[in-house]
C-alpha positions as a Python dict, from the first residue, in 0.01 Angstrom:
ca = {
    (1, 'M'): (0, 0, 0),
    (2, 'T'): (278, 230, -115),
    (3, 'L'): (595, 63, -238),
    (4, 'I'): (885, 129, -1),
    (5, 'Q'): (1220, 107, -176),
    (6, 'R'): (1585, 166, -91),
    (7, 'T'): (1835, 173, -376),
    (8, 'T'): (2214, 158, -355),
    (9, 'T'): (2488, 183, -616),
    (10, 'E'): (2397, -8, -932),
    (11, 'A'): (2585, -322, -1023),
    (12, 'P'): (2764, -350, -1358),
    (13, 'Q'): (2540, -394, -1660),
    (14, 'G'): (2508, -733, -1829),
    (15, 'H'): (2509, -937, -1506),
    (16, 'M'): (2225, -1143, -1366),
    (17, 'Y'): (2037, -992, -1072),
    (18, 'Y'): (1917, -1219, -792),
    (19, 'I'): (1602, -1138, -599),
    (20, 'G'): (1486, -1289, -270),
    (21, 'L'): (1123, -1251, -166),
    (22, 'D'): (983, -1296, 184),
    (23, 'V'): (612, -1340, 116),
    (24, 'H'): (330, -1267, 361),
    (25, 'K'): (-45, -1221, 337),
    (26, 'K'): (-39, -842, 294),
    (27, 'T'): (323, -756, 218),
    (28, 'I'): (625, -887, 29),
    (29, 'S'): (976, -794, 140),
    (30, 'Y'): (1237, -809, -136),
    (31, 'C'): (1612, -782, -179),
    (32, 'V'): (1784, -744, -517),
    (33, 'K'): (2154, -835, -536),
    (34, 'D'): (2406, -857, -815),
    (35, 'V'): (2640, -1151, -873),
    (36, 'S'): (2898, -1012, -628),
    (37, 'G'): (2642, -993, -347),
    (38, 'R'): (2607, -616, -346),
    (39, 'V'): (2256, -497, -263),
    (40, 'H'): (2097, -317, -557),
    (41, 'Q'): (1746, -266, -417),
    (42, 'E'): (1556, -367, -108),
    (43, 'G'): (1223, -275, 41),
    (44, 'K'): (864, -379, 87),
    (45, 'L'): (555, -373, -133),
    (46, 'G'): (193, -478, -106),
    (47, 'A'): (102, -836, -195),
    (48, 'T'): (-116, -745, -493),
    (49, 'R'): (-79, -797, -867),
    (50, 'C'): (-95, -423, -934),
    (51, 'E'): (194, -341, -700),
    (52, 'L'): (399, -633, -835),
    (53, 'D'): (356, -493, -1187),
    (54, 'L'): (475, -148, -1078),
    (55, 'W'): (768, -301, -890),
    (56, 'M'): (883, -515, -1186),
    (57, 'R'): (915, -202, -1400),
    (58, 'T'): (1186, -75, -1164),
    (59, 'L'): (1396, -392, -1178),
    (60, 'P'): (1724, -412, -1374),
    (61, 'Q'): (1742, -679, -1643),
    (62, 'P'): (1786, -972, -1648),
    (63, 'W'): (1668, -1105, -1312),
    (64, 'T'): (1588, -1433, -1141),
    (65, 'V'): (1379, -1461, -826),
    (66, 'A'): (1328, -1706, -539),
    (67, 'M'): (1076, -1734, -257),
    (68, 'E'): (980, -1971, 20),
    (69, 'A'): (691, -2212, -42),
    (70, 'T'): (377, -2080, 132),
    (71, 'I'): (3, -2074, 69),
    (72, 'F'): (53, -1753, -132),
    (73, 'T'): (336, -1880, -351),
    (74, 'G'): (124, -2015, -640),
    (75, 'W'): (-29, -1694, -771),
    (76, 'I'): (292, -1494, -720),
    (77, 'Y'): (490, -1763, -908),
    (78, 'D'): (244, -1750, -1200),
    (79, 'H'): (247, -1369, -1208),
    (80, 'L'): (627, -1336, -1207),
    (81, 'H'): (711, -1630, -1434),
    (82, 'P'): (653, -1457, -1773),
    (83, 'H'): (883, -1168, -1677),
    (84, 'A'): (1171, -1344, -1498),
    (85, 'T'): (1462, -1541, -1639),
    (86, 'Q'): (1378, -1803, -1376),
    (87, 'V'): (1145, -1833, -1077),
    (88, 'K'): (1244, -2076, -801),
    (89, 'V'): (1057, -2193, -492),
    (90, 'A'): (1248, -2301, -180),
    (91, 'H'): (1156, -2588, 50),
    (92, 'P'): (1058, -2419, 381),
    (93, 'L'): (1201, -2684, 616),
    (94, 'M'): (1539, -2700, 443),
    (95, 'L'): (1556, -2323, 401),
    (96, 'R'): (1504, -2273, 772),
    (97, 'A'): (1825, -2465, 845),
    (98, 'I'): (2026, -2261, 593),
    (99, 'A'): (1884, -1919, 683),
    (100, 'A'): (1899, -1963, 1063),
    (101, 'A'): (2038, -1646, 1213),
    (102, 'K'): (2048, -1463, 1545),
    (103, 'K'): (1876, -1163, 1391),
    (104, 'K'): (1563, -1255, 1197),
    (105, 'N'): (1312, -1026, 1028),
    (106, 'D'): (1150, -990, 687),
    (107, 'R'): (1436, -784, 544),
    (108, 'V'): (1700, -1033, 663),
    (109, 'D'): (1498, -1328, 534),
    (110, 'A'): (1469, -1173, 187),
    (111, 'S'): (1844, -1107, 184),
    (112, 'K'): (1923, -1465, 291),
    (113, 'I'): (1701, -1608, 16),
    (114, 'A'): (1873, -1384, -240),
    (115, 'D'): (2214, -1509, -118),
    (116, 'C'): (2106, -1873, -137),
    (117, 'L'): (1984, -1814, -492),
    (118, 'R'): (2299, -1627, -593),
    (119, 'C'): (2533, -1893, -453),
    (120, 'D'): (2324, -2182, -587),
    (121, 'F'): (2253, -2306, -233),
    (122, 'L'): (1876, -2272, -260),
    (123, 'P'): (1695, -2594, -151),
    (124, 'E'): (1460, -2584, -448),
    (125, 'C'): (1131, -2775, -442),
    (126, 'H'): (916, -2881, -735),
    (127, 'M'): (650, -2641, -857),
    (128, 'A'): (370, -2813, -1045),
    (129, 'S'): (222, -2655, -1356),
    (130, 'T'): (-72, -2418, -1323),
    (131, 'E'): (-305, -2672, -1486),
    (132, 'I'): (-213, -2942, -1234),
    (133, 'R'): (-236, -2703, -938),
    (134, 'D'): (-582, -2584, -1042),
    (135, 'R'): (-715, -2940, -1063),
    (136, 'R'): (-536, -3042, -745),
    (137, 'R'): (-717, -2761, -563),
    (138, 'T'): (-1048, -2907, -676),
    (139, 'L'): (-953, -3256, -556),
    (140, 'R'): (-839, -3127, -216),
    (141, 'Y'): (-1164, -2935, -182),
    (142, 'R'): (-1342, -3265, -241),
    (143, 'G'): (-1147, -3402, 57),
    (144, 'L'): (-1281, -3116, 269),
    (145, 'L'): (-1638, -3210, 172),
    (146, 'V'): (-1576, -3575, 267),
    (147, 'R'): (-1445, -3473, 609),
    (148, 'Q'): (-1751, -3254, 664),
    (149, 'M'): (-1977, -3547, 569),
    (150, 'V'): (-1804, -3771, 821),
    (151, 'Q'): (-1838, -3506, 1093),
    (152, 'T'): (-2209, -3465, 1019),
    (153, 'K'): (-2268, -3841, 1026),
    (154, 'N'): (-2090, -3861, 1360),
    (155, 'R'): (-2309, -3577, 1486),
    (156, 'I'): (-2622, -3772, 1392),
    (157, 'S'): (-2494, -4075, 1582),
    (158, 'G'): (-2411, -3851, 1877),
    (159, 'L'): (-2760, -3701, 1888),
    (160, 'L'): (-2919, -4044, 1891),
    (161, 'M'): (-2684, -4174, 2162),
    (162, 'E'): (-2737, -3864, 2377),
    (163, 'T'): (-3112, -3927, 2383),
    (164, 'G'): (-3090, -4307, 2422),
    (165, 'V'): (-3231, -4403, 2081),
    (166, 'T'): (-3175, -4761, 1966),
    (167, 'Y'): (-3063, -4781, 1602),
    (168, 'N'): (-2882, -5002, 1350),
    (169, 'K'): (-2530, -4860, 1321),
    (170, 'Q'): (-2460, -5021, 981),
    (171, 'R'): (-2781, -4889, 821),
    (172, 'L'): (-2813, -4553, 995),
    (173, 'H'): (-2693, -4339, 704),
    (174, 'K'): (-2899, -4513, 437),
    (175, 'V'): (-3181, -4283, 321),
    (176, 'G'): (-3459, -4538, 352),
    (177, 'Y'): (-3365, -4658, 700),
    (178, 'F'): (-3314, -4302, 827),
    (179, 'R'): (-3659, -4197, 705),
    (180, 'E'): (-3813, -4505, 865),
    (181, 'L'): (-3627, -4435, 1192),
    (182, 'L'): (-3777, -4088, 1220),
    (183, 'A'): (-4125, -4204, 1122),
    (184, 'S'): (-4165, -4516, 1336),
    (185, 'N'): (-3921, -4502, 1628),
    (186, 'E'): (-4094, -4346, 1927),
    (187, 'E'): (-3763, -4311, 2112),
    (188, 'V'): (-3661, -4024, 1883),
    (189, 'N'): (-3718, -3709, 2088),
    (190, 'E'): (-3905, -3419, 1927),
    (191, 'S'): (-3624, -3182, 2026),
    (192, 'I'): (-3368, -3355, 1801),
    (193, 'R'): (-3589, -3427, 1497),
    (194, 'P'): (-3519, -3087, 1328),
    (195, 'L'): (-3147, -3133, 1390),
    (196, 'L'): (-3153, -3485, 1245),
    (197, 'R'): (-3338, -3369, 932),
    (198, 'L'): (-3100, -3075, 890),
    (199, 'S'): (-2800, -3306, 924),
    (200, 'R'): (-2945, -3552, 671),
    (201, 'D'): (-3008, -3270, 420),
    (202, 'T'): (-2653, -3143, 472),
    (203, 'I'): (-2510, -3488, 399),
    (204, 'A'): (-2720, -3517, 82),
    (205, 'R'): (-2598, -3178, -45),
    (206, 'L'): (-2236, -3260, 34),
    (207, 'Q'): (-2262, -3597, -141),
    (208, 'K'): (-2410, -3438, -451),
    (209, 'T'): (-2136, -3174, -465),
    (210, 'E'): (-1862, -3431, -402),
    (211, 'R'): (-1984, -3653, -685),
    (212, 'A'): (-2001, -3355, -920),
    (213, 'L'): (-1640, -3256, -842),
    (214, 'V'): (-1507, -3609, -897),
    (215, 'S'): (-1706, -3645, -1219),
    (216, 'S'): (-1571, -3315, -1357),
    (217, 'L'): (-1212, -3425, -1289),
    (218, 'Q'): (-1266, -3767, -1448),
    (219, 'R'): (-1401, -3602, -1765),
    (220, 'D'): (-1116, -3350, -1782),
    (221, 'P'): (-926, -3396, -2113),
    (222, 'L'): (-593, -3343, -1933),
    (223, 'L'): (-656, -3639, -1702),
    (224, 'T'): (-892, -3880, -1881),
    (225, 'E'): (-638, -4111, -2048),
    (226, 'R'): (-398, -4106, -1755),
    (227, 'I'): (-675, -4195, -1507),
    (228, 'K'): (-795, -4476, -1732),
    (229, 'R'): (-446, -4634, -1736),
    (230, 'L'): (-389, -4593, -1362),
    (231, 'R'): (-718, -4765, -1281),
    (232, 'T'): (-590, -5087, -1440),
    (233, 'V'): (-361, -5129, -1136),
    (234, 'P'): (-516, -5366, -875),
    (235, 'G'): (-687, -5178, -592),
    (236, 'V'): (-677, -4840, -769),
    (237, 'G'): (-1016, -4669, -798),
    (238, 'P'): (-1108, -4324, -930),
    (239, 'I'): (-1005, -4133, -615),
    (240, 'T'): (-669, -4310, -585),
    (241, 'A'): (-599, -4255, -955),
    (242, 'L'): (-692, -3886, -939),
    (243, 'T'): (-489, -3832, -623),
    (244, 'W'): (-184, -3999, -776),
    (245, 'A'): (-207, -3800, -1099),
    (246, 'L'): (-257, -3461, -931),
    (247, 'E'): (-38, -3497, -622),
    (248, 'M'): (256, -3661, -803),
    (249, 'G'): (234, -3428, -1103),
    (250, 'E'): (502, -3486, -1365),
    (251, 'I'): (616, -3841, -1301),
    (252, 'S'): (948, -3787, -1481),
    (253, 'R'): (1077, -3590, -1179),
    (254, 'F'): (1104, -3914, -979),
    (255, 'R'): (1430, -4083, -1075),
    (256, 'S'): (1359, -4406, -888),
    (257, 'I'): (1090, -4603, -706),
    (258, 'R'): (1260, -4523, -375),
    (259, 'Q'): (1228, -4152, -438),
    (260, 'A'): (857, -4188, -517),
    (261, 'I'): (803, -4401, -204),
    (262, 'S'): (980, -4140, 7),
    (263, 'Y'): (766, -3860, -139),
    (264, 'C'): (452, -4060, -54),
    (265, 'G'): (569, -4103, 306),
    (266, 'L'): (573, -4483, 298),
    (267, 'C'): (920, -4526, 452),
    (268, 'G'): (1077, -4436, 785),
    (269, 'D'): (1317, -4155, 876),
    (270, 'E'): (1677, -4250, 952),
    (271, 'R'): (1881, -4100, 1236),
    (272, 'S'): (2243, -4224, 1232),
    (273, 'S'): (2538, -4110, 1439),
    (274, 'A'): (2868, -4296, 1485),
    (275, 'E'): (2769, -4662, 1509),
    (276, 'K'): (2412, -4599, 1620),
    (277, 'S'): (2125, -4599, 1371),
    (278, 'I'): (1758, -4535, 1451),
    (279, 'R'): (1473, -4567, 1203),
    (280, 'T'): (1127, -4430, 1275),
    (281, 'P'): (821, -4634, 1169),
    (282, 'I'): (702, -4382, 908),
    (283, 'S'): (826, -4046, 782),
    (284, 'K'): (655, -3720, 876),
    (285, 'Q'): (809, -3538, 579),
    (286, 'R'): (573, -3648, 305),
    (287, 'N'): (278, -3554, 90),
    (288, 'K'): (6, -3641, 340),
    (289, 'N'): (-271, -3643, 78),
    (290, 'I'): (-119, -3918, -138),
    (291, 'Q'): (2, -4103, 172),
    (292, 'F'): (-348, -4131, 320),
    (293, 'V'): (-509, -4241, -6),
    (294, 'L'): (-243, -4505, -83),
    (295, 'I'): (-264, -4657, 265),
    (296, 'E'): (-643, -4679, 242),
    (297, 'A'): (-616, -4836, -105),
    (298, 'A'): (-356, -5084, 24),
    (299, 'K'): (-605, -5213, 281),
    (300, 'L'): (-841, -5322, 0),
    (301, 'A'): (-596, -5418, -275),
    (302, 'P'): (-503, -5767, -140),
    (303, 'R'): (-868, -5870, -187),
    (304, 'Q'): (-841, -5793, -559),
    (305, 'D'): (-496, -5923, -651),
    (306, 'H'): (-334, -6258, -568),
    (307, 'D'): (25, -6125, -569),
    (308, 'L'): (-61, -5842, -331),
    (309, 'A'): (-245, -6088, -106),
    (310, 'L'): (67, -6308, -85),
    (311, 'L'): (282, -6003, -11),
    (312, 'Y'): (43, -5894, 264),
    (313, 'E'): (44, -6235, 433),
    (314, 'R'): (424, -6270, 409),
    (315, 'E'): (485, -5929, 566),
    (316, 'K'): (218, -5984, 830),
    (317, 'Q'): (400, -6295, 950),
    (318, 'K'): (717, -6088, 998),
    (319, 'G'): (552, -5811, 1196),
    (320, 'N'): (195, -5687, 1212),
    (321, 'A'): (-94, -5575, 992),
    (322, 'N'): (30, -5214, 967),
    (323, 'R'): (369, -5329, 840),
    (324, 'A'): (198, -5552, 584),
    (325, 'T'): (-27, -5266, 465),
    (326, 'L'): (276, -5040, 414),
    (327, 'A'): (448, -5312, 211),
    (328, 'V'): (141, -5340, -14),
    (329, 'A'): (128, -4962, -50),
    (330, 'R'): (495, -4953, -158),
    (331, 'K'): (428, -5225, -415),
    (332, 'M'): (134, -5023, -547),
    (333, 'V'): (364, -4722, -586),
    (334, 'A'): (593, -4937, -801),
    (335, 'Y'): (297, -5049, -1014),
    (336, 'L'): (161, -4695, -1054),
    (337, 'L'): (504, -4555, -1139),
    (338, 'A'): (558, -4822, -1407),
    (339, 'V'): (216, -4759, -1563),
    (340, 'D'): (266, -4382, -1560),
    (341, 'R'): (617, -4396, -1706),
    (342, 'G'): (534, -4652, -1972),
    (343, 'Q'): (198, -4490, -2053),
    (344, 'R'): (38, -4831, -2091),
    (345, 'D'): (-211, -5043, -1897),
    (346, 'F'): (-102, -5259, -1606),
    (347, 'V'): (-30, -5623, -1697),
    (348, 'T'): (25, -5896, -1437),
    (349, 'A'): (328, -6126, -1458),
    (350, 'E'): (107, -6418, -1566),
    (351, 'D'): (-54, -6216, -1845),
    (352, 'G'): (288, -6101, -1962),
    (353, 'R'): (416, -6457, -1986),
    (354, 'C'): (104, -6564, -2177),
    (355, 'D'): (150, -6278, -2426),
    (356, 'A'): (515, -6371, -2475),
    (357, 'A'): (425, -6734, -2537),
}
């Protein structure tokens, strides 16, 4: 794609130039402004590394750039970072409120982002390091494999129910029982046998791949020691530890436990006006990956730790099981945050008192 560019009068030399990018799959609209808000360049280029390189050669120095967080942001951020004074990524939900306008198109959006950057009004969001993002991609792909396994297992159950086959639900997906079911159960129709075998083979392949991905992440030198410490927290297994390390990223960016809990989506939204205040049960603005894993871990943690079991029972008496599970999940966030910040193994209160004595 040919770079389309419009240039106006140049701004005075020695000033910072502010660039807003509106990123799409095939094109990137850009607007370059000086500190006074005067447009220096604007146009559109193809969303490729080659065209970005050609475009950067035309830019006045020095420059800083901002863009909205999208699926394409990562590689563009990495490509621009070595050449820019600063690269910032804007939170899409907050940016939408700031950049709302009657007239909206790619050119206007790029100009609005440049203005937000220039006036220091950009709702900046955290951008994890390339190393963390690469490993996070692997972990999220593992989640895709798990979902596919669950769908395939449900399909097996569906095939058996459709044809009226009697089976043991708890043992169905065990290799030995499944083989015995096909060999000895006369209720299994010949028409579904190939589909059942294909589904079983698919599950086996997915399980093998999933285990290989988890094993590679656990052996990764960047994560090994951190994962080992996190797993000392009650109820935290390898998947919970990996998800915490890769979804939370640099733990120093969380100034308090409340901020970490909010990021994990374990608290409710608040809507207050005048003397009225409404709180929703759980926030929808969250990292859904860490939220899901922590809630699942919180369902098992009370079985492994006495303090968490007491907390669960106390909260359950006040409300219901879901409220109690959320309380346990929030306590686990506090534990994980303390372990990560202190870079030491988890120690219970009783163990700490014994050591002090």
